[in-house]
XYZ file of C-alpha atoms in Angstrom:
592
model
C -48.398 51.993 45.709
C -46.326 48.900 46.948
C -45.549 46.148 44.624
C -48.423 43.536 44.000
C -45.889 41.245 44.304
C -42.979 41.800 47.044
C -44.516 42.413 50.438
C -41.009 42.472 52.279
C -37.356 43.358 52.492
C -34.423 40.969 54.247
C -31.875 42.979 54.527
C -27.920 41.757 56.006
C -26.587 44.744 58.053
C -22.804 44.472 58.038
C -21.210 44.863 54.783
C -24.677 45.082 53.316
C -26.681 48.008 54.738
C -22.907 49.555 55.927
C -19.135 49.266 55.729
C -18.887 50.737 59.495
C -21.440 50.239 62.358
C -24.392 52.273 60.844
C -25.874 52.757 58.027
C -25.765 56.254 56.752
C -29.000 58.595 56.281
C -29.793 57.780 52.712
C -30.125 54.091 52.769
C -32.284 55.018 56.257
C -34.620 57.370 54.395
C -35.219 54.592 51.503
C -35.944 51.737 54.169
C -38.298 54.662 55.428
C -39.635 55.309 52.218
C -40.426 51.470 51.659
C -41.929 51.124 54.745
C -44.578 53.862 54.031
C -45.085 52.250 50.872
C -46.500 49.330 52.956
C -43.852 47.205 52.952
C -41.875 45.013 55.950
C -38.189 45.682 56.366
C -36.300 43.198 58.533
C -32.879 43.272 59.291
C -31.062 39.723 59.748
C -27.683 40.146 61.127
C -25.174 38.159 63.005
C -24.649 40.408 65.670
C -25.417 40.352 69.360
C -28.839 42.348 69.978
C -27.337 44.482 72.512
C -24.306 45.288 70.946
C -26.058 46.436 67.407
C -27.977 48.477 69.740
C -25.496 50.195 70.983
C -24.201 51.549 67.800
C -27.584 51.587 66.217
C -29.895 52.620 68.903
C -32.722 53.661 66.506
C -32.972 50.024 64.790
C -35.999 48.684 66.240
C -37.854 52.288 65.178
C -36.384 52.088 61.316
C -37.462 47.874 60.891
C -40.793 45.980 61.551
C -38.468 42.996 62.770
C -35.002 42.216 63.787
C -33.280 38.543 63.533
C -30.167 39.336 65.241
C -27.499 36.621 66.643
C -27.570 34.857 63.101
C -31.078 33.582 64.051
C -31.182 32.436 67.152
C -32.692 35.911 68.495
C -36.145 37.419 66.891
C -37.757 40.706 67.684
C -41.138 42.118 66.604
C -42.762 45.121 68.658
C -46.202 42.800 69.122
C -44.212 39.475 70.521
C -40.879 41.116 71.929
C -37.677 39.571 71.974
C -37.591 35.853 72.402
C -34.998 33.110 71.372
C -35.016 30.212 68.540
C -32.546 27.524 70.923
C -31.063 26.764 73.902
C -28.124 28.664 74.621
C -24.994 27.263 73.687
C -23.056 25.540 76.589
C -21.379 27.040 79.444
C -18.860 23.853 79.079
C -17.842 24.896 75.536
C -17.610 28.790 76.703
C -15.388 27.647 79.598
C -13.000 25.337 77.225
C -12.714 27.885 74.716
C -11.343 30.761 77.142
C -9.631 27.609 79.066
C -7.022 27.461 75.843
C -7.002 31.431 75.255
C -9.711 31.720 72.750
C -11.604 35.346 73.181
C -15.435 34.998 73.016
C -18.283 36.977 73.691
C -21.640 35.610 74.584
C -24.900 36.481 73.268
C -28.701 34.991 74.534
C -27.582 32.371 72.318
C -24.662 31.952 70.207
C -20.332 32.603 70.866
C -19.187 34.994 68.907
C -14.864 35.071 68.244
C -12.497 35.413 64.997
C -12.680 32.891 62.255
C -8.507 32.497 62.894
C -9.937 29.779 65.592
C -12.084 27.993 63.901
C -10.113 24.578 64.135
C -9.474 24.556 67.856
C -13.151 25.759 68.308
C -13.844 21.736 66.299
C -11.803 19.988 68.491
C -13.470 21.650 71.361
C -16.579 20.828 70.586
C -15.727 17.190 69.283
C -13.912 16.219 72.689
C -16.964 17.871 74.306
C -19.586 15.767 71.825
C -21.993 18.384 71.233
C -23.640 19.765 68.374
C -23.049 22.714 67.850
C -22.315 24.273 64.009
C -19.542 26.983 63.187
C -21.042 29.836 60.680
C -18.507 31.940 59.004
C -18.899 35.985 58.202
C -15.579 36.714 56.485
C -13.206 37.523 59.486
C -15.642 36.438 61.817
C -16.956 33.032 63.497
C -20.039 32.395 65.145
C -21.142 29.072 67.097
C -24.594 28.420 67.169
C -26.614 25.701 68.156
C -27.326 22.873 64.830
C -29.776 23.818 62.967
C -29.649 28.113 63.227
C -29.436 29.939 60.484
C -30.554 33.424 59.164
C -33.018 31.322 57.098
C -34.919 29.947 60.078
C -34.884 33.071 62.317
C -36.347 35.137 58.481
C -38.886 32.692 58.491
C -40.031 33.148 62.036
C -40.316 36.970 61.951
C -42.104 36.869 58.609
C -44.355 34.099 60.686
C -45.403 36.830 62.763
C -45.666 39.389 60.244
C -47.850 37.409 58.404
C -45.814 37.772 55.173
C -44.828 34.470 52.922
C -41.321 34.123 52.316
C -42.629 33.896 48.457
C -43.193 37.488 49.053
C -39.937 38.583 50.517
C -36.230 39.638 48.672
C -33.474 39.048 51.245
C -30.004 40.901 50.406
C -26.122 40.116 51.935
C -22.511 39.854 51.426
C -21.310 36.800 53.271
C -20.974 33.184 53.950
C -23.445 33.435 56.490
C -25.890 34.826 53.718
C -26.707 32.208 51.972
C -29.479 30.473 54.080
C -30.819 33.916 54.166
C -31.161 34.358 49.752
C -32.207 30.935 49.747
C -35.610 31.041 51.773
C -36.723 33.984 50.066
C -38.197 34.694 46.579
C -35.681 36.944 45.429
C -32.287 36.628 46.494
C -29.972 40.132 46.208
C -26.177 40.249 46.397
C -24.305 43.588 46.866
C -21.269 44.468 44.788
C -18.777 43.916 47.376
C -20.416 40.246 48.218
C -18.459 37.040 48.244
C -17.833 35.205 44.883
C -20.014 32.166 46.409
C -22.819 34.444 47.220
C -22.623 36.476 43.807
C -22.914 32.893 42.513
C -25.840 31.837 44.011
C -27.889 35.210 44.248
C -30.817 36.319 41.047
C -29.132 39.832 41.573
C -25.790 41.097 41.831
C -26.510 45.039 42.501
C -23.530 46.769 40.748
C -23.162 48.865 43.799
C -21.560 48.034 46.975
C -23.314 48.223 50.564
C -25.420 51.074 51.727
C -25.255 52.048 48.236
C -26.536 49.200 46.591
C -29.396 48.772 48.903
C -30.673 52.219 48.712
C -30.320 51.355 44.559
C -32.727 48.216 45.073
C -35.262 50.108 47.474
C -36.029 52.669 45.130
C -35.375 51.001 41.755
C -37.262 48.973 38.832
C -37.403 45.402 41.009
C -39.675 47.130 42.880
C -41.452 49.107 40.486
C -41.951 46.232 38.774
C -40.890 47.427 35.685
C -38.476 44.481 35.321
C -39.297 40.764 36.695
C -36.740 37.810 37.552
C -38.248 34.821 37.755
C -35.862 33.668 40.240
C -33.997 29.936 39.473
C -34.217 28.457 42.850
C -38.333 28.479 42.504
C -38.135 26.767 39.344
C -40.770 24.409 38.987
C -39.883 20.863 37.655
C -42.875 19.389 35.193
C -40.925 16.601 33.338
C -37.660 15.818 31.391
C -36.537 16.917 28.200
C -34.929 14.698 25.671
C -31.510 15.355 26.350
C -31.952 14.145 29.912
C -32.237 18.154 31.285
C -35.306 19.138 33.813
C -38.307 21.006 31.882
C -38.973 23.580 34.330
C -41.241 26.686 34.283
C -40.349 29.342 36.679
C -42.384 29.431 39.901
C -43.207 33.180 39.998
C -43.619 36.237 37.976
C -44.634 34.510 35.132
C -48.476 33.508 33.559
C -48.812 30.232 32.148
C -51.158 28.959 29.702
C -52.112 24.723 29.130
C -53.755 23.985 26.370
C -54.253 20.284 23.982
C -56.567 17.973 22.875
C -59.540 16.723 25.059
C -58.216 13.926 27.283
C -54.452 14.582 26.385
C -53.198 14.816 29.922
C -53.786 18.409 29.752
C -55.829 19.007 32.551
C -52.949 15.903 34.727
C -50.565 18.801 33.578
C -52.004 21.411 35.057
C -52.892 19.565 37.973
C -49.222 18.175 38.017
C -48.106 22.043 38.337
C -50.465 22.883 40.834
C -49.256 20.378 43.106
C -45.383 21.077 42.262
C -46.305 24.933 43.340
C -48.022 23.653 46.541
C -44.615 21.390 47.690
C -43.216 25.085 47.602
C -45.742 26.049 49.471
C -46.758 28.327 47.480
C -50.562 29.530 47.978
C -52.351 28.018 45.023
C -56.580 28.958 44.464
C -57.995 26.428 41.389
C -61.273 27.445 40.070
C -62.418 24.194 38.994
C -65.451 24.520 36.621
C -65.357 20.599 36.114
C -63.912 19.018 38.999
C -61.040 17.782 37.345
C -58.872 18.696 40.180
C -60.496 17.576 43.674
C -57.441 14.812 43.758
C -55.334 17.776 44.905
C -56.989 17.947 48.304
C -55.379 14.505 49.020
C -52.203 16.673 49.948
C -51.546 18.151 52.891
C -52.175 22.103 53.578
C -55.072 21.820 50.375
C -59.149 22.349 51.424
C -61.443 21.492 48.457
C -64.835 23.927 48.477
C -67.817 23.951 46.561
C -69.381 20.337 45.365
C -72.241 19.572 47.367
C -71.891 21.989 49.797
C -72.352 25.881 49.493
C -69.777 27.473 47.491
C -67.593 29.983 49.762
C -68.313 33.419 49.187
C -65.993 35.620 47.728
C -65.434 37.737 50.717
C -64.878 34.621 52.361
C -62.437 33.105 50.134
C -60.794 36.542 50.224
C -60.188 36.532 53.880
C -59.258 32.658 53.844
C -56.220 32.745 51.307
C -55.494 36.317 52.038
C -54.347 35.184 55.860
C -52.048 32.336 54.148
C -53.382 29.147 55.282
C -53.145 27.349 52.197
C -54.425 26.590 49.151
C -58.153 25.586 47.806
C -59.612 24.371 45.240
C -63.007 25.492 44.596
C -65.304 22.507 42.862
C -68.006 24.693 40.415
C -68.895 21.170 38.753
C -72.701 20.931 39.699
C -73.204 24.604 39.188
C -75.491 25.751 35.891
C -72.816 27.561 33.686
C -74.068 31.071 33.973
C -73.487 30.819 38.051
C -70.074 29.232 37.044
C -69.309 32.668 34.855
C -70.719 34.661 38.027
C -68.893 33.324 40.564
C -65.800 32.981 38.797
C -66.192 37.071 38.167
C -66.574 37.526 41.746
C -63.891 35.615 42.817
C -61.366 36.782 40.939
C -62.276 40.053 41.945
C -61.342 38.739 45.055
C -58.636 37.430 44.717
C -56.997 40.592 43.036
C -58.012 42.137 46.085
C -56.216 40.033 48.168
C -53.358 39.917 46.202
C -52.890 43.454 46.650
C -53.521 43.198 50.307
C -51.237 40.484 51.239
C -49.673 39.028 48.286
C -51.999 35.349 48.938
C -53.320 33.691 47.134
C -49.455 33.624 44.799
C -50.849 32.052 41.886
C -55.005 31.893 40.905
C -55.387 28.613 38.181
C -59.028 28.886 35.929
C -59.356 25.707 34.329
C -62.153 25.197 31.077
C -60.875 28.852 30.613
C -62.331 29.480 27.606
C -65.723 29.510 28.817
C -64.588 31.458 31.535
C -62.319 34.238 29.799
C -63.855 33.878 26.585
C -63.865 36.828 23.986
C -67.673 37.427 23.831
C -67.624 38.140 27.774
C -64.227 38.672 29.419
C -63.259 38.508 33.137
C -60.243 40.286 32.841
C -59.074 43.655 31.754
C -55.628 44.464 30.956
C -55.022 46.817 33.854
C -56.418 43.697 35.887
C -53.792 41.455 34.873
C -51.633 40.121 37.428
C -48.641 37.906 37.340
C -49.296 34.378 38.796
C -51.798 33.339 36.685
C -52.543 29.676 34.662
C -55.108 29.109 32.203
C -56.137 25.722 30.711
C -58.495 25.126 27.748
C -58.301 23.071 25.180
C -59.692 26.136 22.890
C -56.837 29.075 23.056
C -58.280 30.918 20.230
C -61.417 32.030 22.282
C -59.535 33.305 24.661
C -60.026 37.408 25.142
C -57.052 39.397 24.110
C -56.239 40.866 27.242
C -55.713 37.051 28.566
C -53.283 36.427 25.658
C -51.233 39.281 25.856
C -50.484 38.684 29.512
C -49.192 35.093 28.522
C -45.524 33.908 29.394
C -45.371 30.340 29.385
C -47.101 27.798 27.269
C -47.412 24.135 27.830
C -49.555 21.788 24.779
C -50.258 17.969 25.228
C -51.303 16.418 22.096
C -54.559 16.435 19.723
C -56.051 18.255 17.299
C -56.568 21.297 18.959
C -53.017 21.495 19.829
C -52.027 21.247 16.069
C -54.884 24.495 15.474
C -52.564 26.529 18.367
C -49.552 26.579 15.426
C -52.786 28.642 13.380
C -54.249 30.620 16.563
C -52.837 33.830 17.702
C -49.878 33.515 19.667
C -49.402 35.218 22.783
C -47.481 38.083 21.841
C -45.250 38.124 25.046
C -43.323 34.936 22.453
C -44.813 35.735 19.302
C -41.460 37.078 18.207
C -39.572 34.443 20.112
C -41.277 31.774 18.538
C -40.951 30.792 15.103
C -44.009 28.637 13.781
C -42.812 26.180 11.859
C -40.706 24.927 14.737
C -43.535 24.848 17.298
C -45.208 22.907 14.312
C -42.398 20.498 13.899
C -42.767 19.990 18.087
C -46.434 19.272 17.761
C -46.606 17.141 14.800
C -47.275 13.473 15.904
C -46.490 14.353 19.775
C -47.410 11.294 22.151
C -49.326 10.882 24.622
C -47.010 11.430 27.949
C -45.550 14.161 26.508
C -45.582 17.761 26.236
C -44.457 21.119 24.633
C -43.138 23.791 26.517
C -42.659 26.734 24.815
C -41.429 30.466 26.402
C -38.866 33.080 24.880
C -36.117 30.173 23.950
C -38.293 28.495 21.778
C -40.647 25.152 21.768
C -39.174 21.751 23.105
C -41.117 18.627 23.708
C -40.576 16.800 26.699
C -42.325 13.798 29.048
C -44.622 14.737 31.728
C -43.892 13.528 34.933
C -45.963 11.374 37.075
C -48.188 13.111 39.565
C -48.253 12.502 43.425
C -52.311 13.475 43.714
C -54.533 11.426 41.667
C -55.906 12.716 38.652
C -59.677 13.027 38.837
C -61.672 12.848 35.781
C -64.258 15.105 35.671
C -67.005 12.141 35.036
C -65.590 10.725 38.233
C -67.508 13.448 40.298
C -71.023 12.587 38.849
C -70.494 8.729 40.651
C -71.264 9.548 43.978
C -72.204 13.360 43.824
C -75.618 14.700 43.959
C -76.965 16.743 41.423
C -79.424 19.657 41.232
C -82.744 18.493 40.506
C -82.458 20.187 36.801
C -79.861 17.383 35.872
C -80.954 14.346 37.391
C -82.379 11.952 35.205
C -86.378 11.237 35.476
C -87.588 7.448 34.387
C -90.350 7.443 32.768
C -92.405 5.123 30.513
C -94.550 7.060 27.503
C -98.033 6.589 29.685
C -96.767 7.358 33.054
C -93.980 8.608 35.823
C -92.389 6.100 37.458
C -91.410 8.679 39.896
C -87.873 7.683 39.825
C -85.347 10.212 39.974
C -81.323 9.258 39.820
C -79.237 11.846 40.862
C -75.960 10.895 40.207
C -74.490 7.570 37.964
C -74.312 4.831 40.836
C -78.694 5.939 41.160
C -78.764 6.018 37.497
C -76.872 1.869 37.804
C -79.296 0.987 39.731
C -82.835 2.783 38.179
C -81.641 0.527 34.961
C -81.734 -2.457 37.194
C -84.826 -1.843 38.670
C -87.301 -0.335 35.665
C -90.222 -1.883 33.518
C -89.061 -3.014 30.668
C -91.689 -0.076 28.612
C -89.353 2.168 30.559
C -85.838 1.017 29.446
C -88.069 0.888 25.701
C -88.794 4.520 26.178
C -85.845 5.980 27.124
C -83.503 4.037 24.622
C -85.428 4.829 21.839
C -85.488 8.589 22.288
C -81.962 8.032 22.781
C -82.491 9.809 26.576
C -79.496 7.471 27.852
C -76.374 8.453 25.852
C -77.479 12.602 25.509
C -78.019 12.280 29.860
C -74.415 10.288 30.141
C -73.087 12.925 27.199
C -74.451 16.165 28.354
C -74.623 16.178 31.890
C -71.874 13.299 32.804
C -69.726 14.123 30.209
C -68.521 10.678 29.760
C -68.265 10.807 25.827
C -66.598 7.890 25.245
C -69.498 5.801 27.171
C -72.223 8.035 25.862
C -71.453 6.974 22.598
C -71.094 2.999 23.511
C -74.673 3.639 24.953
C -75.464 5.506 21.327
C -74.906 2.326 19.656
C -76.532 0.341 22.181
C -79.703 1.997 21.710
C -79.994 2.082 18.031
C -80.581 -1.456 18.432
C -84.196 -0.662 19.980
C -84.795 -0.125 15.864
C -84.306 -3.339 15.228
C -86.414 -4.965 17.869
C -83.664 -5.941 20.354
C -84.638 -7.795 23.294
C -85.190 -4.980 26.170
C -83.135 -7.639 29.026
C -80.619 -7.680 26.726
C -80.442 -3.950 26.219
C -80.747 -3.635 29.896
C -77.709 -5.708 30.708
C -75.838 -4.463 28.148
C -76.142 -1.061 29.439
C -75.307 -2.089 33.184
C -72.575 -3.575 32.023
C -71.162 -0.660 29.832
C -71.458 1.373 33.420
C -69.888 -0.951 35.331
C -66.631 -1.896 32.903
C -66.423 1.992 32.927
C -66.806 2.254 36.681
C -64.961 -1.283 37.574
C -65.324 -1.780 42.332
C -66.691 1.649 42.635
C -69.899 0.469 45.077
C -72.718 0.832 41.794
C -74.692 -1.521 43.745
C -74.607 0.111 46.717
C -76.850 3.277 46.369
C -80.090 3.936 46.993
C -82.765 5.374 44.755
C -83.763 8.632 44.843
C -87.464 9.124 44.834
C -88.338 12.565 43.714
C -92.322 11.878 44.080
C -94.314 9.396 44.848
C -95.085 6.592 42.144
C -98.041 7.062 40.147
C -100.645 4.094 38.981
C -100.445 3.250 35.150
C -104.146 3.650 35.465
């Protein structure tokens, strides 16, 4: 079974896969193995196509791609060989071989000894090109700006269709670097450079051939150890001592959780969009429409809404071929098709996980009614890594959700206070001591947040977001809604046979009604439970609340009537109230 996570292998050849000019038959028989696991190996190497060929005439049987010549030069069996730049210039070649200086040419690059680097500078300074020198230990390379192992990885994992999220690259040498730092994982072997030791998430404690065979077959893999790895870290705000609060960007599950409108659901929204400038493959099930503002960036397609909701075969096969991220709008959906679809689609999803590794990470917002205890969508065998949760009631979460917990991130309220109380996610139960997550909650602002993982809680403010923030009210302004939550005027006699479907409607209907009508409805208190229970704008359901209580007392009804207009539009200041139409359900019926 190949990893859920780790789709594909980078591998350096000289110094990495060998220590002469092929690799020997056990670290062949482990790329093997991988590969019949299901997974790509590609080897990345600095040498001239031809000339690894001719020592290693089997290497385009034993890899699914080849970046050879640094990456200038890609080959995959379905595209062939073809080349990332111009070649470098015949002027340079000449000038270098003019003052003595052995080089060899390949479809693209120079190759020579590093002893000539300087003269190779002037050379190409007195010539004014462009070209860059890359160093691998004794020897030197010129290549066209720009080239890099990096850029020639990502083009062969372009047409393998694998995301460099899902790839570990491994070397030994200056020219390594580019290579570790486009993929998820970045390996070292024991006999690697001291800067590339530095920089890797792994230092193997075996050199070469040895090493890699060690990391093919061993517990990375197996997944019975994870590294979040430090170059992916995700930046969410700064911590009081000036230091980034960062969550990793992989391998881990994250929960949010805090009081209603805390700038919990900005939070998760703010990490959402942080994954996405990663470009990492991010699916939001979004049962509220809190996050739609995320389609305002580039690569994101919001679903659902108004139109049809994709089907989960659908969204499968969208994500699973990598073209993004979605975010799927449930918000006028009854709750128990919410629960369903949600089900299905995360079904899905773990299906195409498996498959290809996309979507990375799968966010369920109002997850409590979602993953609740009474009627979980997850099992524990189902649990995958590259999951966020947000609720503003942890405690109702089902146990299988908790124990698969990593990371948690609180805004304020009351609720978040109750989390020091709830059952902590035993992944940092023992990590975690409660009276200091109390002390980190107690009296926490608004702006700020707790992050809390195996070191311990710290509080620290939330950074601003580059997608708006939608409230989930703001949906209802515009949006139709199914006829069962539109609101129907009526007087006590008669229909008026006005129907609004959505708030600016709604705006206007108050304009427009009887005054036996606005009497009616305000004295059954229809307004505020309507703006309460199927809006969800609390705070103006209950200034409508106290609005209507004044029917009691014999208000004026044109005074009732434009104070309640004017409630709606202080809440909903240039949005266009007086702009929509009326939606008439039926036709008007007489009084008579």
């Amino acid at each position: 079974m190949p990893s859920r996570y780790f789709r594909a292998i980078a591998l350096d050849y000289d110094g990495t896969l060998t220590t002469n000019d092929r690799p020997d038959a056990t670290v062949l028989d482990a790329i093997a193995d991988a590969r019949r696991e299901g997974r790509r190996l590609i080897l990345v190497t600095g040498r001239i196509l031809a000339e690894l060929e001719q020592v290693f005439p089997e290497a385009r049987e034993s890899f699914d791609a080849i970046v050879a010549e640094n990456g200038a030069v890609v080959w995959q069996a379905t595209r062939g060989v073809r080349t990332a730049a111009l070649p470098v210039s015949v002027a340079l070649e000449e000038a270098l071989r003019g003052r003595g200086i052995p080089v060899r040419r390949g479809q693209v690059l120079l190759a020579t000894a590093a002893v000539y680097d300087q003269a190779i500078l002037q050379e190409i300074a007195r010539l004014g090109l462009g070209d860059q020198l890359v160093h691998n230990r004794a020897a030197l390379m010129v290549l066209p700006s720009g080239i890099t192992k990096g850029t020639g990885l990502l083009e062969a994992l372009d047409d393998l269709g694998v995301s460099h999220h899902s790839t570990i690259g491994a070397g030994d040498a200056e020219n390594d670097h580019s290579l570790l730092d486009v993929c998820e994982l970045g390996v070292a072997v024991a006999n690697a450079v001291d800067g590339l030791k530095a920089r890797a998430d792994v230092v193997l404690a075996e050199p070469d051939g040895a090493g890699i065979t060690s990391l093919l077959r061993g517990a990375i893999l197996r997944e019975e150890v994870r590294i979040p790895p430090r170059r992916w870290e995700v930046r969410l705000g700064t911590l009081p001592d000036g230091r980034a609060a960062t969550v990793p960007g992989a391998q881990v599950n994250v929960l949010i959780t805090g009081g209603t409108r805390s700038g919990k659901s900005c939070l998760a929204g703010l990490f959402a969009e942080r994954l996405m400038a990663r470009r990492y493959s991010v699916c939001v099930l979004d049962p509220e429409g809190d996050h739609l503002g995320l389609g305002q960036l580039h690569g994101v397609m919001t679903l659902g809404g108004n139109e049809p909701l994709p089907s989960a075969e659908l969204l499968r096969r969208i994500l699973g071929h990598g073209v993004g991220s979605a975010v799927i709008d449930l918000s006028l959906r009854p709750a128990s098709e919410k629960h369903d679809y949600c089900r299905r689609a995360l079904e899905a999803l773990a299906r195409a996980r498996e498959e290809t590794g996309l979507p990375h990470w799968v966010f369920v917002d109002e997850a409590h009614l979602l993953l609740g205890s009474r009627n979980p969508l997850l099992q524990p065998e189902d649990v995958q890594r590259g999951l966020c949760f947000v609720t503003y009631r942890p405690g109702e979460l089902d146990s299988a959700t908790l124990e698969a917990i990593d990371v948690v991130l609180t805004t304020p309220g009351t609720e978040a206070l109750a989390l020091a109380d709830a059952p902590l996610p035993p992944r940092l139960a023992a990590q975690v001591s409660r009276p200091a997550l109390e002390r980190e909650l107690a009296g926490l602002p608004l702006g700020w947040a707790v992050l809390f993982d195996r070191a311990g809680p710290r509080r620290f403010v939330v950074d601003r977001r580059t997608s708006s923030h939608i409230r989930h009210w703001h949906k209802y302004l515009h949006a139709s809604l199914p006829p069962h939550q539109r609101f129907f005027f009526r007087a006590p006699t008669y229909a008026t046979g006005v129907a609004a479907a959505n708030l600016a409607e709604f705006h206007d209907a108050l304009l427009r009604s009887q005054p036996d009508v606005i009497r009616h409805h305000a004295a059954c208190r229809d307004f505020s439970r309507w703006l309460g229970g199927v809006i969800r704008d609390d705070d103006l359901a209950r200034d409508v609340r106290d609005i209507e209580r004044t029917i009691e007392a014999g208000a004026d009804v044109e005074l009732l009537r434009q104070q309640l207009v004017g409630l709606i539009e202080q809440r909903y200041p240039e949005e266009g109230l007086d702009q929509a139409p009326v939606t008439w359900s039926v036709r008007p019926r007489s009084r008579s």
